[in-house]
mmCIF file of C-alpha atoms in Angstrom:
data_model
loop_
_atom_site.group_PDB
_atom_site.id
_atom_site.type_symbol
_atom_site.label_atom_id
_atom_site.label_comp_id
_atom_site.label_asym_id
_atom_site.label_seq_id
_atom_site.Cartn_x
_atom_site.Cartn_y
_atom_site.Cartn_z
ATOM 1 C CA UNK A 1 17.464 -16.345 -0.539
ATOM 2 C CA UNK A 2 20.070 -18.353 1.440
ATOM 3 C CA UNK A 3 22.747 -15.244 0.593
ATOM 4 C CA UNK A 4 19.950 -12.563 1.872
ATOM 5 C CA UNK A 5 19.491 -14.556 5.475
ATOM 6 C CA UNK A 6 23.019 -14.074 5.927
ATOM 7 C CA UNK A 7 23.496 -10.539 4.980
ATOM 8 C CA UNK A 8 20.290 -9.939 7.465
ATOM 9 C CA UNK A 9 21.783 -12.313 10.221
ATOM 10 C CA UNK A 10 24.816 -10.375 10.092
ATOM 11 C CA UNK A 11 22.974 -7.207 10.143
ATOM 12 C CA UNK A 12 21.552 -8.109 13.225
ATOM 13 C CA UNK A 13 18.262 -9.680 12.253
ATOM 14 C CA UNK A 14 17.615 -12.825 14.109
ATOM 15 C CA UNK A 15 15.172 -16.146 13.973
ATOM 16 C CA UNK A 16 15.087 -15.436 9.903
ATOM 17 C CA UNK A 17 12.727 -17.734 7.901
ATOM 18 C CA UNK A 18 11.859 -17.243 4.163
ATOM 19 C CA UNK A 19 8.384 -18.233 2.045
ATOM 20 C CA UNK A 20 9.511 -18.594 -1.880
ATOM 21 C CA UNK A 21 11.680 -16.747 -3.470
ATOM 22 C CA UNK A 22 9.270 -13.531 -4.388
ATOM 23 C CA UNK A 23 10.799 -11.610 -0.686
ATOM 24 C CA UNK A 24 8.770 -12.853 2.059
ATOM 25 C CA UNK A 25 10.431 -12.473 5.230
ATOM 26 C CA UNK A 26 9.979 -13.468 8.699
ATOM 27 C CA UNK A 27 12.465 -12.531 11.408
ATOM 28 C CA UNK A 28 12.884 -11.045 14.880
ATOM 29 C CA UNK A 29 14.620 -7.513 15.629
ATOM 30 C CA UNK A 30 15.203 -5.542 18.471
ATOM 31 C CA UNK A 31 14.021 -3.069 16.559
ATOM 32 C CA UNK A 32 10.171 -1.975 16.705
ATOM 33 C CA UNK A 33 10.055 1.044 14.633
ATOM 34 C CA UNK A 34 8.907 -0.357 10.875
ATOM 35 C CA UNK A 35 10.258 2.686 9.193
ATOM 36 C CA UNK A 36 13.696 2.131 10.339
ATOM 37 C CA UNK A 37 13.388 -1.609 9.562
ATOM 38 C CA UNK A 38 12.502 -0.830 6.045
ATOM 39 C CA UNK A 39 15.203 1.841 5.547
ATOM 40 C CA UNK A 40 18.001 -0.470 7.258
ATOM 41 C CA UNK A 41 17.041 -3.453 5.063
ATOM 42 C CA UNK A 42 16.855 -1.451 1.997
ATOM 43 C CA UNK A 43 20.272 -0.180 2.945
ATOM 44 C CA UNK A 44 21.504 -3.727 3.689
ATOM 45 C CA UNK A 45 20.214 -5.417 0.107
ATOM 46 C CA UNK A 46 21.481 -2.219 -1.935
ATOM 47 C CA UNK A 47 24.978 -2.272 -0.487
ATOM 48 C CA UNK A 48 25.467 -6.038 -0.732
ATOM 49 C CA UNK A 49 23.527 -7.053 -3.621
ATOM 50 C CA UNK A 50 24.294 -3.677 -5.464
ATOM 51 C CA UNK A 51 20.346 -2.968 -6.161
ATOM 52 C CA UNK A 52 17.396 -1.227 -4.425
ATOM 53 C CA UNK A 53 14.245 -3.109 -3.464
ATOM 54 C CA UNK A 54 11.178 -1.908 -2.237
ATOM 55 C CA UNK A 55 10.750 -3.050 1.283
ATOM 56 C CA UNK A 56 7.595 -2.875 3.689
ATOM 57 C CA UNK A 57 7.536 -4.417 7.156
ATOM 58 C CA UNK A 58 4.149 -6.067 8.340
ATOM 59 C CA UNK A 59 4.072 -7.047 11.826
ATOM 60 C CA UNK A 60 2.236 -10.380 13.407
ATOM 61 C CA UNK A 61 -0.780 -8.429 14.615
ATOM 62 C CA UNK A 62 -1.025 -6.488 11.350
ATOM 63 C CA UNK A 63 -1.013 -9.974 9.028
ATOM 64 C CA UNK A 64 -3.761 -11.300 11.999
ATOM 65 C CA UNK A 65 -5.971 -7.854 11.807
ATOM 66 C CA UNK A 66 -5.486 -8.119 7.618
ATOM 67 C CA UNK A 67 -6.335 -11.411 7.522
ATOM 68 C CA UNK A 68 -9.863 -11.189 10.023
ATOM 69 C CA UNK A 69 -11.178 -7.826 8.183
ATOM 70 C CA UNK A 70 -10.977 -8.932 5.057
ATOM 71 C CA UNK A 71 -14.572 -8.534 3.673
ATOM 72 C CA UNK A 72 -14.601 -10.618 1.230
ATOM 73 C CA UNK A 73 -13.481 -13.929 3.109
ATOM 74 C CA UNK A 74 -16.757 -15.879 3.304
ATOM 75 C CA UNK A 75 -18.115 -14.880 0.221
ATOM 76 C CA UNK A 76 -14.988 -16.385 -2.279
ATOM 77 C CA UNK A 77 -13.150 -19.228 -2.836
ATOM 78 C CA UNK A 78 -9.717 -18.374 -0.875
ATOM 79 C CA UNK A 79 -8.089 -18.833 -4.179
ATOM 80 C CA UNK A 80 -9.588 -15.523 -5.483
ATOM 81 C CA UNK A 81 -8.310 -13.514 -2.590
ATOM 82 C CA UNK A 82 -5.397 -11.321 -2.405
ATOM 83 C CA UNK A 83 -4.020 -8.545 -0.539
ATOM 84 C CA UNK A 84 -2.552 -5.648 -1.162
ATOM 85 C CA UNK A 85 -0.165 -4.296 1.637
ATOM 86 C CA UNK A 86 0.074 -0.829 1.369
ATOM 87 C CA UNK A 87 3.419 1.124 2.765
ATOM 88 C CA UNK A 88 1.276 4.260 3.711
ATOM 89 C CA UNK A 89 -2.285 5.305 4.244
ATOM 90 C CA UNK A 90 -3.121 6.537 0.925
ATOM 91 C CA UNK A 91 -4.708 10.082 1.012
ATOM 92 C CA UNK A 92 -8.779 10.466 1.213
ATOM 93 C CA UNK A 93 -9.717 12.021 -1.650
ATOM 94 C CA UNK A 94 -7.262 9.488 -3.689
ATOM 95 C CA UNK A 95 -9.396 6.760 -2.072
ATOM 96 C CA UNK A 96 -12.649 8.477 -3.003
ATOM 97 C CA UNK A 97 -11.569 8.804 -6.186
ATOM 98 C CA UNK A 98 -10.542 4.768 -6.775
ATOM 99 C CA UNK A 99 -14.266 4.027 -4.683
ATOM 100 C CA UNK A 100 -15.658 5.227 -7.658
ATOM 101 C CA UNK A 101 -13.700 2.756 -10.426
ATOM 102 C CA UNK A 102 -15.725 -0.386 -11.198
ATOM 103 C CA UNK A 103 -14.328 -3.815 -12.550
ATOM 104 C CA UNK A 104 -15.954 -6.295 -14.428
ATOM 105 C CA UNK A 105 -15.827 -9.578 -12.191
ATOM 106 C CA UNK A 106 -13.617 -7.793 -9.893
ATOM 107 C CA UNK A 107 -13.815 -6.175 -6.205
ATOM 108 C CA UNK A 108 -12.095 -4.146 -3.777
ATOM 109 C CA UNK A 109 -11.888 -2.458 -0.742
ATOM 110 C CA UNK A 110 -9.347 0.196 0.802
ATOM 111 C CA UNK A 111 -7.976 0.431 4.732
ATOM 112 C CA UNK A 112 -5.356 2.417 5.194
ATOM 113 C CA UNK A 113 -3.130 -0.528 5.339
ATOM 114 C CA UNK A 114 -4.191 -3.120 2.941
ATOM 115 C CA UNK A 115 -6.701 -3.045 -0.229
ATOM 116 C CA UNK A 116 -8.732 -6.529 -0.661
ATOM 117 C CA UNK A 117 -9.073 -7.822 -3.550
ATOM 118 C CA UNK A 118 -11.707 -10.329 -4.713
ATOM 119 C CA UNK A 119 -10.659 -11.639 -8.437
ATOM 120 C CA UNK A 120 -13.609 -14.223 -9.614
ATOM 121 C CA UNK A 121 -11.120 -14.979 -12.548
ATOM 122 C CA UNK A 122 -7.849 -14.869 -11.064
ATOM 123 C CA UNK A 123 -5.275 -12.223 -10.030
ATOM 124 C CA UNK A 124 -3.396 -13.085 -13.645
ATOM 125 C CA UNK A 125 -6.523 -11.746 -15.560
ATOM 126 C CA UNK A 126 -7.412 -9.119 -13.394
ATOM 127 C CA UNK A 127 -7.307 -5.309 -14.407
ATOM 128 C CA UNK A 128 -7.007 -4.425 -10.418
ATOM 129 C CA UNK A 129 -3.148 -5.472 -9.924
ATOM 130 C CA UNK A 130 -0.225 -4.090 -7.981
ATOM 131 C CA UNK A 131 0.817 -0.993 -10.489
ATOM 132 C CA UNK A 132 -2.592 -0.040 -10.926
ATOM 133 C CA UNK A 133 -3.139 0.506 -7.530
ATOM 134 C CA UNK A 134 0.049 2.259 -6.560
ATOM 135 C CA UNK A 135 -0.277 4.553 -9.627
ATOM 136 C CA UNK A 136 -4.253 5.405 -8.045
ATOM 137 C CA UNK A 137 -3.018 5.973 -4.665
ATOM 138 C CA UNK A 138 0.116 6.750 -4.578
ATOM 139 C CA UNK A 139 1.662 4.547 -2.259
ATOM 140 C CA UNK A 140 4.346 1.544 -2.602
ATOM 141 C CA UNK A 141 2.629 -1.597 -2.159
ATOM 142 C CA UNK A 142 3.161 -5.459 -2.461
ATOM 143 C CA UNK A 143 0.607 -7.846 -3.365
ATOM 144 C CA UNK A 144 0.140 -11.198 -1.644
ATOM 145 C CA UNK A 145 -2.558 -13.946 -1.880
ATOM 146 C CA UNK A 146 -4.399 -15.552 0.594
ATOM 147 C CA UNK A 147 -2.253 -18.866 1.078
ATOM 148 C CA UNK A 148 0.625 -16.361 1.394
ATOM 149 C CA UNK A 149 -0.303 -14.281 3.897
ATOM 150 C CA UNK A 150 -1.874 -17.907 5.705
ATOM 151 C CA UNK A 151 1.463 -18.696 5.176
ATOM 152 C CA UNK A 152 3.118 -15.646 6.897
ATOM 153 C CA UNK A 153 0.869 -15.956 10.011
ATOM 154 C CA UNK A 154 1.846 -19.479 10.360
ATOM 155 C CA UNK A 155 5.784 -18.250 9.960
ATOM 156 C CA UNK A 156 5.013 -15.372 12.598
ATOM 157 C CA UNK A 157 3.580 -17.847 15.464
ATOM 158 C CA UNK A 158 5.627 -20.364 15.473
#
């Protein structure tokens, strides 16, 4: 992680902070447009680290809007809650489609940025995971749990 702060810092990413080693990011850019954030740090991991990574850029008011909609917040332990950041809206009827799936201890629900995920026995065990979802919907995603994304709101405001 210490290596991929200073490829960013001298690709002109500033204030950089990382949260364990699975990718999380905070930093400041000039740059506001997320697309072109994604495609220049994409660019910036495969030419120095020789390997492509999926990359999505959540903003502070994004992780704040994720975090306060989440249905499922005062319901479940916090432990059983995770997110899963989606790169694109996924398409209606795809959605419509994966609204009609049903889990066994198990819930969800779709925005067009993030699906929530309550897991009564853990995200380990769960059938509802990261591949599933992208394969349903057809969209990159990354999944995060709640301390994370706590985490990565804490990073963001400070």
């Amino acid at each position: 992680m210490a290596d991929l702060r200073q490829v960013l810092v001298e690709n002109g990413l500033k204030n950089i902070k990382t949260y364990i080693q699975s990718g999380n990011i905070v930093f400041d850019s000039n740059q506001t447009d997320k697309d072109k954030l994604q495609k220049k740090i994409v660019k910036i991991i495969h030419g120095h680290f020789g390997f492509d990574v999926p990359t999505l850029v959540v903003q502070q008011e994004d992780i704040k809007s994720i975090l306060e909609a989440n249905p499922y917040l005062k319901k479940a332990e916090e432990n059983k809650l995770y997110y899963v950041l989606l790169k694109s809206a996924p398409k209606e009827e795809l959605v419509q489609q994966f609204n009609q799936l049903e889990y066994e201890n198990e819930g969800f629900r779709i925005t067009n940025k993030c699906v929530y995920l309550f897991c009564k026995n853990g995200y380990g065990k769960a059938k509802l995971n990261n591949n599933l979802i992208e394969n349903k919907l057809k969209v990159e995603a990354t999944t995060r749990n709640h301390k994370t994304m706590l985490k990565l709101l804490e990073m963001v405001s400070s």
